[in-house]
Coordinates of C-alpha atoms in Angstrom, one line a residue:
M1 CA -13.3 11.3 -14.2
Q2 CA -15.7 12.5 -11.6
I3 CA -15.5 12.3 -7.8
A4 CA -18.6 12.1 -5.5
F5 CA -18.9 11.7 -1.8
S6 CA -21.2 9.2 -0.1
K7 CA -22.1 11.8 2.5
P8 CA -21.4 15.5 3.1
F9 CA -17.6 16.1 3.2
D10 CA -16.3 16.3 6.7
K11 CA -13.4 18.8 6.8
S12 CA -12.3 17.4 10.2
A13 CA -12.1 13.8 9.1
T14 CA -8.6 12.2 9.2
T15 CA -9.3 9.1 7.1
L16 CA -10.2 8.8 3.4
L17 CA -11.7 5.7 1.8
L18 CA -11.1 6.2 -1.9
C19 CA -13.2 3.9 -4.1
F20 CA -12.5 3.6 -7.8
S21 CA -15.7 2.2 -9.2
G22 CA -16.0 0.0 -12.3
F23 CA -17.4 0.6 -15.7
A24 CA -20.9 2.2 -15.6
T25 CA -20.9 1.8 -11.8
K26 CA -22.2 5.1 -10.5
P27 CA -22.0 6.3 -6.9
R28 CA -25.6 5.1 -6.3
F29 CA -24.3 1.5 -6.4
F30 CA -22.6 2.2 -3.1
D31 CA -25.2 4.3 -1.4
H32 CA -26.4 1.4 0.8
L33 CA -23.0 1.0 2.4
V34 CA -22.9 2.7 5.8
C35 CA -19.7 4.6 6.5
D36 CA -19.0 3.2 10.0
I37 CA -15.3 4.0 9.9
P38 CA -14.5 6.7 12.5
A39 CA -13.7 10.2 11.2
C40 CA -13.8 9.0 7.6
N41 CA -14.8 10.5 4.2
V42 CA -15.8 8.2 1.4
A43 CA -15.0 9.4 -2.1
I44 CA -16.2 7.5 -5.2
C45 CA -14.3 7.9 -8.5
Y46 CA -16.5 7.1 -11.5
D47 CA -17.3 8.0 -15.2
Y48 CA -14.0 7.5 -17.0
R49 CA -15.0 8.9 -20.3
D50 CA -12.3 11.6 -20.2
L51 CA -9.4 9.2 -19.4
P52 CA -7.9 9.3 -22.9
T53 CA -7.3 13.0 -22.5
M54 CA -5.0 12.2 -19.6
D55 CA -2.6 10.1 -21.6
L56 CA 0.1 12.7 -22.3
A57 CA -0.1 14.1 -18.7
L58 CA 0.3 10.6 -17.3
T59 CA 3.2 9.6 -19.6
S60 CA 4.9 12.9 -18.7
A61 CA 4.4 12.5 -14.9
M62 CA 5.4 8.8 -14.8
Y63 CA 8.4 8.7 -17.1
S64 CA 10.0 12.1 -17.5
Q65 CA 12.8 13.2 -15.2
V66 CA 11.4 16.3 -13.6
E67 CA 13.2 18.0 -10.7
S68 CA 10.9 20.7 -9.4
S69 CA 7.5 20.5 -7.8
K70 CA 6.2 23.1 -10.3
Q71 CA 7.1 20.9 -13.2
I72 CA 5.5 17.8 -11.7
L73 CA 2.2 19.6 -10.8
D74 CA 2.0 21.3 -14.2
T75 CA 1.9 17.9 -15.9
L76 CA -1.3 17.0 -14.2
P77 CA -4.8 17.8 -15.5
S78 CA -7.3 19.4 -13.2
S79 CA -9.1 16.2 -12.3
L80 CA -5.8 14.6 -11.1
Q81 CA -4.9 17.7 -9.1
E82 CA -8.3 17.5 -7.4
L83 CA -7.6 13.9 -6.6
Q84 CA -4.1 14.7 -5.3
E85 CA -5.4 17.4 -3.0
L86 CA -8.2 15.2 -1.7
I87 CA -5.7 12.5 -0.7
D88 CA -3.3 15.0 0.9
A89 CA -6.2 16.5 2.9
H90 CA -6.3 13.3 5.0
R91 CA -3.8 11.6 7.3
H92 CA -4.8 8.0 6.5
C93 CA -6.1 6.6 3.2
I94 CA -7.7 3.3 2.3
L95 CA -8.1 2.2 -1.4
V96 CA -10.9 0.1 -2.7
A97 CA -10.9 -0.5 -6.5
F98 CA -13.6 -2.5 -8.3
S99 CA -13.5 -4.2 -11.7
L100 CA -11.9 -2.0 -14.4
G101 CA -11.3 0.6 -11.6
V102 CA -8.5 -1.6 -10.4
G103 CA -6.6 -0.8 -13.6
V104 CA -7.5 2.8 -13.5
A105 CA -6.3 3.2 -9.9
S106 CA -3.1 1.4 -10.6
R107 CA -2.2 4.0 -13.3
L108 CA -3.6 7.2 -11.9
L109 CA -2.2 7.0 -8.3
V110 CA 1.3 6.5 -9.5
S111 CA 1.0 9.4 -11.9
I112 CA 0.4 11.8 -9.0
D113 CA 3.0 10.0 -6.8
R114 CA 0.6 9.1 -4.1
L115 CA 1.3 5.4 -3.7
G116 CA 2.8 5.9 -0.2
A117 CA -0.5 7.4 1.0
F118 CA -2.3 4.0 1.0
G119 CA -1.5 1.3 3.4
L120 CA -4.7 -0.8 3.0
C121 CA -5.4 -1.5 -0.7
L122 CA -8.2 -3.8 -1.8
A123 CA -8.9 -5.0 -5.3
I124 CA -12.3 -6.4 -6.1
N125 CA -13.0 -8.5 -9.2
G126 CA -10.4 -6.8 -11.3
T127 CA -6.7 -6.8 -12.2
P128 CA -4.1 -4.0 -12.4
L129 CA -3.8 -4.5 -16.2
G130 CA -7.5 -4.4 -16.7
I131 CA -7.5 -5.4 -20.4
D132 CA -4.9 -8.0 -21.2
A133 CA -4.7 -11.4 -23.0
K134 CA -3.3 -13.1 -19.9
Y135 CA -4.0 -11.0 -16.8
G136 CA -7.3 -9.2 -17.5
I137 CA -10.3 -9.2 -19.9
H138 CA -8.9 -10.5 -23.3
P139 CA -8.7 -7.6 -25.8
R140 CA -10.7 -9.5 -28.4
I141 CA -13.5 -10.2 -25.9
Y142 CA -13.5 -6.6 -24.8
A143 CA -13.6 -5.3 -28.4
R144 CA -16.5 -7.6 -29.2
T145 CA -18.3 -6.4 -26.1
L146 CA -17.8 -2.8 -27.2
E147 CA -19.0 -3.4 -30.7
Y148 CA -22.1 -5.3 -29.7
F149 CA -22.8 -3.8 -26.3
D150 CA -26.2 -4.8 -24.9
V151 CA -27.2 -3.4 -21.5
Q152 CA -29.4 -6.4 -20.7
E153 CA -26.5 -8.8 -21.2
F154 CA -24.3 -6.6 -19.2
A155 CA -26.8 -6.5 -16.3
R156 CA -27.0 -10.3 -16.3
A157 CA -23.3 -10.6 -16.0
F158 CA -23.0 -7.7 -13.5
F159 CA -25.6 -9.1 -11.1
G160 CA -25.1 -12.8 -11.9
V161 CA -28.8 -13.3 -12.8
D162 CA -30.1 -14.6 -16.1
D163 CA -33.9 -13.9 -16.1
V164 CA -34.9 -10.3 -16.7
A165 CA -37.6 -10.6 -14.0
E166 CA -35.0 -11.7 -11.5
I167 CA -32.8 -8.8 -12.5
R168 CA -35.7 -6.5 -11.6
E169 CA -36.1 -8.2 -8.3
V170 CA -32.4 -7.8 -7.6
L171 CA -32.6 -4.1 -8.4
K172 CA -35.6 -3.7 -6.1
S173 CA -33.8 -5.6 -3.3
R174 CA -30.8 -3.2 -3.7
G175 CA -33.1 -0.2 -3.5
F176 CA -32.9 0.7 -7.2
S177 CA -36.2 1.9 -8.6
D178 CA -34.9 2.3 -12.2
D179 CA -35.3 -0.1 -15.0
F180 CA -32.0 -1.9 -15.7
R181 CA -32.0 -0.4 -19.2
T182 CA -31.3 3.1 -17.7
L183 CA -29.5 2.1 -14.5
F184 CA -26.1 2.2 -16.1
G185 CA -26.8 5.3 -18.2
S186 CA -27.7 5.5 -21.8
A187 CA -26.3 3.1 -24.3
L188 CA -24.3 5.9 -25.9
E189 CA -22.8 6.9 -22.5
C190 CA -21.9 3.2 -21.8
K191 CA -20.2 2.7 -25.2
D192 CA -18.3 6.0 -24.8
E193 CA -17.0 4.9 -21.4
L194 CA -16.1 1.4 -22.7
L195 CA -14.1 3.0 -25.5
A196 CA -12.3 5.4 -23.2
L197 CA -11.3 2.6 -20.8
Q198 CA -10.1 0.5 -23.7
Q199 CA -7.9 3.3 -25.1
F200 CA -6.6 4.1 -21.6
C201 CA -5.7 0.6 -20.5
L202 CA -4.1 -0.3 -23.8
S203 CA -2.2 2.9 -24.4
V204 CA -1.0 3.8 -20.8
Q205 CA 1.5 1.2 -19.8
L206 CA 1.2 -0.1 -16.2
P207 CA 4.3 1.3 -14.4
K208 CA 6.6 -1.0 -12.5
Q209 CA 5.9 0.9 -9.3
A210 CA 2.2 0.5 -9.4
V211 CA -0.2 0.2 -6.5
H212 CA 0.5 -2.8 -4.3
F213 CA -2.9 -4.3 -3.5
T214 CA -2.6 -5.9 0.0
H215 CA -5.8 -7.9 -0.5
A216 CA -8.1 -9.0 -3.3
I217 CA -11.7 -10.2 -3.2
I218 CA -12.5 -12.7 -6.0
S219 CA -16.1 -13.7 -6.7
S220 CA -16.6 -17.3 -7.7
K221 CA -19.6 -16.4 -9.9
D222 CA -18.0 -13.5 -11.7
R223 CA -19.0 -13.5 -15.4
I224 CA -16.9 -10.4 -16.3
F225 CA -13.5 -11.0 -14.9
S226 CA -12.5 -14.7 -14.8
P227 CA -11.8 -15.7 -11.1
M228 CA -8.8 -17.7 -12.3
V229 CA -7.4 -14.8 -14.2
V230 CA -7.8 -12.4 -11.3
E231 CA -6.1 -14.9 -8.9
S232 CA -3.2 -15.6 -11.2
S233 CA -2.6 -11.9 -11.7
F234 CA -2.0 -11.4 -8.0
L235 CA 0.1 -14.5 -7.4
Q236 CA 3.4 -12.7 -7.9
T237 CA 2.5 -9.6 -5.8
N238 CA 2.1 -11.2 -2.3
T239 CA -1.6 -10.2 -2.4
Q240 CA -3.9 -12.1 0.0
C241 CA -6.8 -13.4 -2.1
H242 CA -10.2 -13.9 -0.5
H243 CA -12.8 -16.0 -2.4
I244 CA -16.5 -15.3 -1.9
D245 CA -19.7 -16.8 -3.3
A246 CA -21.0 -13.8 -5.1
P247 CA -21.4 -12.3 -8.7
H248 CA -19.3 -9.6 -10.2
Y249 CA -21.2 -6.9 -8.2
V250 CA -20.2 -7.9 -4.6
F251 CA -21.3 -4.8 -2.8
G252 CA -24.8 -6.1 -2.4
Q253 CA -23.4 -8.7 0.0
F254 CA -22.5 -6.1 2.5
T255 CA -24.2 -3.4 4.5
S256 CA -21.2 -1.2 5.5
W257 CA -17.7 -0.3 4.3
L258 CA -16.2 -1.7 7.5
E259 CA -18.0 -5.0 7.0
L260 CA -16.6 -5.1 3.4
L261 CA -13.0 -4.5 4.7
G262 CA -13.6 -7.0 7.5
A263 CA -14.1 -9.7 4.9
C264 CA -10.4 -9.3 4.3
A265 CA -9.5 -9.1 8.0
F266 CA -8.6 -5.5 7.7
Q267 CA -8.1 -3.8 11.1
V268 CA -9.2 -0.2 10.4
D269 CA -8.1 2.4 12.9
S270 CA -8.5 6.2 12.4
R271 CA -5.8 7.1 14.8
S272 CA -2.3 8.2 13.7
G273 CA -0.9 4.7 14.0
L274 CA -2.6 3.7 10.7
G275 CA -0.1 5.9 8.8
F276 CA 2.8 3.9 10.2
W277 CA 1.0 0.6 9.4
G278 CA 0.7 1.7 5.8
A279 CA 4.3 2.8 5.6
R280 CA 5.7 -0.3 7.4
Q281 CA 7.5 -1.6 4.3
S282 CA 9.1 1.7 3.4
Y283 CA 9.7 3.1 6.9
T284 CA 13.2 1.6 7.5
E285 CA 14.7 2.8 4.2
N286 CA 13.1 6.3 4.4
T287 CA 14.0 7.3 8.0
P288 CA 17.7 8.0 8.1
I289 CA 17.3 10.4 11.1
Q290 CA 15.6 7.7 13.2
A291 CA 18.3 5.2 12.2
A292 CA 21.0 7.5 13.4
M293 CA 19.1 8.2 16.6
R294 CA 18.8 4.5 17.5
R295 CA 22.5 3.9 17.0
K296 CA 23.3 6.9 19.2
L297 CA 20.9 5.8 21.9
V298 CA 22.5 2.3 22.1
Q299 CA 26.0 3.9 22.2
L300 CA 24.9 6.2 25.1
L301 CA 23.5 3.2 27.0
L302 CA 26.7 1.2 26.6
T303 CA 28.9 4.2 27.5
H304 CA 27.1 5.1 30.7
I305 CA 25.7 1.7 31.9
G306 CA 28.4 -0.6 30.5
D307 CA 27.7 -4.3 30.0
K308 CA 25.0 -4.6 32.7
E309 CA 22.5 -7.4 32.3
F310 CA 18.9 -6.3 32.3
A311 CA 16.5 -8.8 33.6
R312 CA 13.4 -7.2 32.1
V313 CA 13.3 -4.7 29.2
F314 CA 10.2 -2.8 27.9
E315 CA 10.2 -0.8 24.6
F316 CA 7.2 1.2 23.7
G317 CA 6.5 2.5 20.1
A318 CA 8.5 -0.4 18.6
G319 CA 7.0 0.0 15.1
V320 CA 8.5 -2.6 12.8
G321 CA 11.3 -3.4 15.3
D322 CA 14.4 -1.6 14.0
F323 CA 15.3 -0.2 17.5
S324 CA 14.2 -3.5 19.1
A325 CA 16.6 -5.5 17.0
L326 CA 19.5 -3.2 17.7
L327 CA 18.8 -3.3 21.4
Q328 CA 18.7 -7.1 21.4
E329 CA 21.9 -7.3 19.4
N330 CA 23.8 -5.2 21.9
L331 CA 22.3 -5.9 25.3
A332 CA 22.3 -8.8 27.7
Y333 CA 18.7 -9.3 28.9
T334 CA 16.4 -12.1 30.1
H335 CA 12.9 -10.9 29.1
F336 CA 12.0 -8.4 26.3
V337 CA 8.6 -6.9 25.9
C338 CA 7.8 -4.5 23.1
N339 CA 4.6 -2.5 22.3
D340 CA 3.1 -0.6 19.4
I341 CA -0.3 0.9 18.6
N342 CA -0.4 -1.2 15.5
N343 CA -0.4 -5.0 15.3
H344 CA 3.1 -5.6 14.0
A345 CA 3.3 -9.0 15.8
S346 CA 4.1 -11.1 12.7
I347 CA 6.9 -8.7 11.7
L348 CA 8.4 -8.4 15.1
Q349 CA 8.3 -12.0 16.0
A350 CA 10.0 -12.9 12.7
R351 CA 13.0 -10.6 13.3
L352 CA 13.4 -10.6 17.1
S353 CA 14.4 -13.3 19.6
K354 CA 11.9 -16.0 20.4
H355 CA 11.8 -14.7 24.0
T356 CA 10.2 -11.4 22.9
Q357 CA 6.6 -10.7 24.0
V358 CA 4.7 -8.4 21.6
L359 CA 1.8 -6.3 22.9
T360 CA -0.6 -4.1 20.9
F361 CA -2.2 -1.2 22.7
D362 CA -2.3 2.6 22.9
M363 CA 0.3 3.9 25.4
H364 CA -2.3 6.4 26.6
D365 CA -4.2 3.3 27.9
I366 CA -1.3 1.7 29.6
K367 CA -2.8 1.9 33.1
N368 CA -5.5 -0.5 31.9
Q369 CA -3.0 -3.1 30.6
P370 CA -1.8 -6.0 32.7
I371 CA 1.8 -5.0 32.0
F372 CA 1.3 -1.8 34.0
A373 CA 1.8 -3.9 37.2
Q374 CA 5.2 -5.2 36.1
R375 CA 8.5 -3.5 36.8
F376 CA 11.4 -3.2 34.3
D377 CA 15.1 -2.7 34.6
L378 CA 15.2 -0.8 31.2
I379 CA 12.5 1.1 29.5
A380 CA 13.4 2.4 26.0
S381 CA 11.7 4.3 23.2
N382 CA 12.9 6.0 20.0
A383 CA 11.0 8.5 17.8
C384 CA 7.6 7.8 19.5
L385 CA 7.3 10.2 22.4
Q386 CA 6.4 13.1 20.2
W387 CA 3.2 11.4 19.1
L388 CA 2.1 11.0 22.7
K389 CA 0.9 13.2 25.5
A390 CA 4.4 13.0 26.9
R391 CA 3.8 14.5 30.3
E392 CA 1.0 12.1 31.0
V393 CA 2.5 9.0 29.6
L394 CA 5.9 9.5 31.2
V395 CA 4.4 9.6 34.7
D396 CA 3.0 6.1 34.0
V397 CA 6.2 4.9 32.3
V398 CA 8.5 6.0 35.2
S399 CA 6.2 4.2 37.7
M400 CA 7.0 1.0 35.8
L401 CA 10.7 1.3 36.4
A402 CA 12.3 -0.9 39.0
D403 CA 14.6 0.8 41.6
D404 CA 17.8 1.7 39.8
G405 CA 16.0 1.1 36.5
V406 CA 17.1 3.0 33.4
L407 CA 15.0 5.1 31.0
L408 CA 16.4 5.6 27.5
L409 CA 14.5 8.1 25.3
G410 CA 15.0 9.4 21.8
S411 CA 12.5 12.0 20.6
F412 CA 12.4 15.4 18.8
G413 CA 12.7 19.0 20.1
E414 CA 10.6 22.1 19.5
K415 CA 12.6 23.1 16.4
N416 CA 11.8 19.9 14.6
C417 CA 10.4 20.4 11.1
Y418 CA 10.1 24.1 11.8
E419 CA 9.7 24.8 8.1
I420 CA 6.3 23.1 8.1
R421 CA 5.1 25.1 11.1
E422 CA 6.5 28.4 9.8
L423 CA 4.7 28.1 6.4
F424 CA 1.6 26.2 7.2
G425 CA 1.0 26.6 10.9
I426 CA 0.8 22.9 11.6
G427 CA 2.9 20.5 13.6
L428 CA 3.2 18.5 16.8
E429 CA 3.5 20.0 20.2
Y430 CA 7.0 19.0 21.1
I431 CA 8.3 19.0 24.6
K432 CA 11.5 21.0 25.2
L433 CA 14.6 19.1 26.2
G434 CA 14.9 21.1 29.5
D435 CA 11.2 20.6 30.3
L436 CA 11.6 16.9 29.6
C437 CA 14.6 16.6 31.9
G438 CA 12.8 18.6 34.6
L439 CA 9.8 16.4 34.5
L440 CA 11.9 13.3 34.9
E441 CA 13.8 14.7 37.8
N442 CA 10.6 15.6 39.5
L443 CA 9.6 12.0 39.1
G444 CA 12.7 10.8 40.9
L445 CA 15.1 10.1 38.1
E446 CA 18.7 11.1 37.8
I447 CA 19.7 12.5 34.4
L448 CA 22.8 10.7 33.2
H449 CA 22.8 12.3 29.7
S450 CA 20.8 14.8 27.8
S451 CA 21.5 16.4 24.4
S452 CA 20.0 17.5 21.1
E453 CA 21.3 18.3 17.7
M454 CA 20.1 19.9 14.4
I455 CA 20.2 17.9 11.3
V456 CA 19.2 19.2 7.8
L457 CA 17.9 16.5 5.5
E458 CA 18.2 17.2 1.7
C459 CA 15.2 15.8 -0.3
G460 CA 15.9 17.5 -3.6
S461 CA 12.7 19.5 -3.8
A462 CA 9.7 20.5 -1.8
F463 CA 7.8 17.7 -3.5
G464 CA 10.6 15.3 -2.3
V465 CA 10.1 16.6 1.3
F466 CA 6.5 15.5 1.4
R467 CA 7.3 12.3 -0.4
H468 CA 9.8 11.6 2.4
F469 CA 7.0 12.2 4.9
R470 CA 4.7 9.9 3.2
A471 CA 7.2 7.1 2.9
S472 CA 8.1 7.3 6.6
G473 CA 4.4 7.3 7.7
V474 CA 4.6 10.8 9.2
A475 CA 1.0 12.3 9.1
L476 CA 1.6 16.0 8.6
H477 CA -1.3 16.6 6.2
T478 CA -4.4 18.2 7.4
P479 CA -7.7 19.5 5.9
K480 CA -5.8 22.7 5.1
R481 CA -4.6 20.8 2.0
V482 CA -0.9 21.5 2.4
L483 CA 0.1 19.8 -0.8
N484 CA -1.2 22.1 -3.4
K485 CA 0.7 23.9 -6.1
S486 CA 1.1 27.3 -4.5
N487 CA 2.1 25.9 -1.1
L488 CA 4.8 23.6 -2.7
L489 CA 6.2 26.5 -4.7
A490 CA 6.3 28.7 -1.6
Y491 CA 8.1 26.0 0.4
E492 CA 10.6 25.5 -2.4
K493 CA 11.3 29.2 -2.7
K494 CA 12.0 29.6 1.0
F495 CA 13.6 26.3 2.0
G496 CA 14.5 24.6 -1.2
G497 CA 14.2 20.8 -0.8
N498 CA 15.4 20.7 2.8
I499 CA 13.7 19.8 6.1
T500 CA 15.2 20.2 9.5
Y501 CA 15.2 17.7 12.3
E502 CA 16.0 18.2 16.0
P503 CA 16.7 14.8 17.6
M504 CA 17.1 14.8 21.3
Y505 CA 18.4 12.1 23.6
V506 CA 17.8 11.4 27.3
L507 CA 19.3 8.7 29.5
A508 CA 18.0 8.7 33.1
R509 CA 18.1 6.3 36.1
K510 CA 15.6 5.8 38.8
Q511 CA 17.2 6.6 42.1
L512 CA 17.0 4.0 44.9
E513 CA 14.4 4.6 47.5
S514 CA 15.9 5.6 50.8
S515 CA 15.5 3.0 53.5

């Protein structure tokens, strides 16, 4: 397998769009698509002739019970290590898989344990099984295609055009100057790749924890994958299917990657919030520290404030609503407003009271929001402040408190995840507990409670530590490529499989203005 980039690699880019192309679909088939996603690299995986050589490594990585990071990494061939490092070099990842590339991606990404890196996953005219009697290209049809492969017939099916002259016009309109007989490579190269894909799809079992494709594009004029077969394969996976009037090769219908994603109503954002959107399904079960924090925050509020009824409550950084739900279960309130940078409205409205108002915006932009003019009796937030410019945002937040209003904050201190900073020199700029309290006091608040604690989370191995980060949506990875073999071994040697958290808690009240 080879990897090519649609433009020069940008080391500062935070987003990766990873495209697994189909059979004989070289990077040139995507060259016309403008990369209009901010701070984004586009990588194309293609030429799958070496897939059969990965069988043993894949089987070992997927099914053996390995304990250490070294054992896991040593099972991977160099091409998969390259893919792994590419994914880990970006904070946010988008997956687009086309045709038989859907089946390849479904198997390869789980083999390097990178499923949690992708929140937006789009399958185009292909199925996870790829070659299958029920949910893919029937093995007998595929075998016949391999035996009697004809590039002209393939071009007709690929572009959805019968006449050879029309095929040439299609190629010209797509910017291809080549004759269709050489567009896909030589006949020998094509047959070699067809054979490799056949051996790979039929010999490497699709794992139970394969890629979850959030969306699928299905072409009504597809002559390679039956539209009915593709749709039926995604019926049980809660995948949103989008039907379009196009042939198998759909990319000619679009001019940019963002336009393609927009056909599925994807909301692409290169900011850190995208990582949490991608991890929304796994966040709750993979964040035990945050769970303990929200329980402690509610207990602090009940202990110091009692059963006071709050007319208006505002929570920022609500995420998928775990803290929101706990607040609503334990407090008496009239109006509840919650915010997040990502649009979790459907999730929040389903689990919270019908009186909840859900707003989507960046807290750094709160001054420009209508809500900024409102005043609240309680403003709360858990495990969000560390992602913000705390000193700036808190000035605006405190101004939204009503007289005698209460501020309840859970965040992390300067020793949080010190292992990552010590080894790799990366991490957030945490505000110290004393500085936080001093800032709030200068803004006219009385500190009712402030504390912090150190909690060591055991993840089993260094690899488990970073798997934990991925599952919780924490974007620690940078272009320095933290997750390589030597770095994982260094981490495990020094810290084992542990990571340290420093939760801190603040409860403050806005003092009444003197008359």
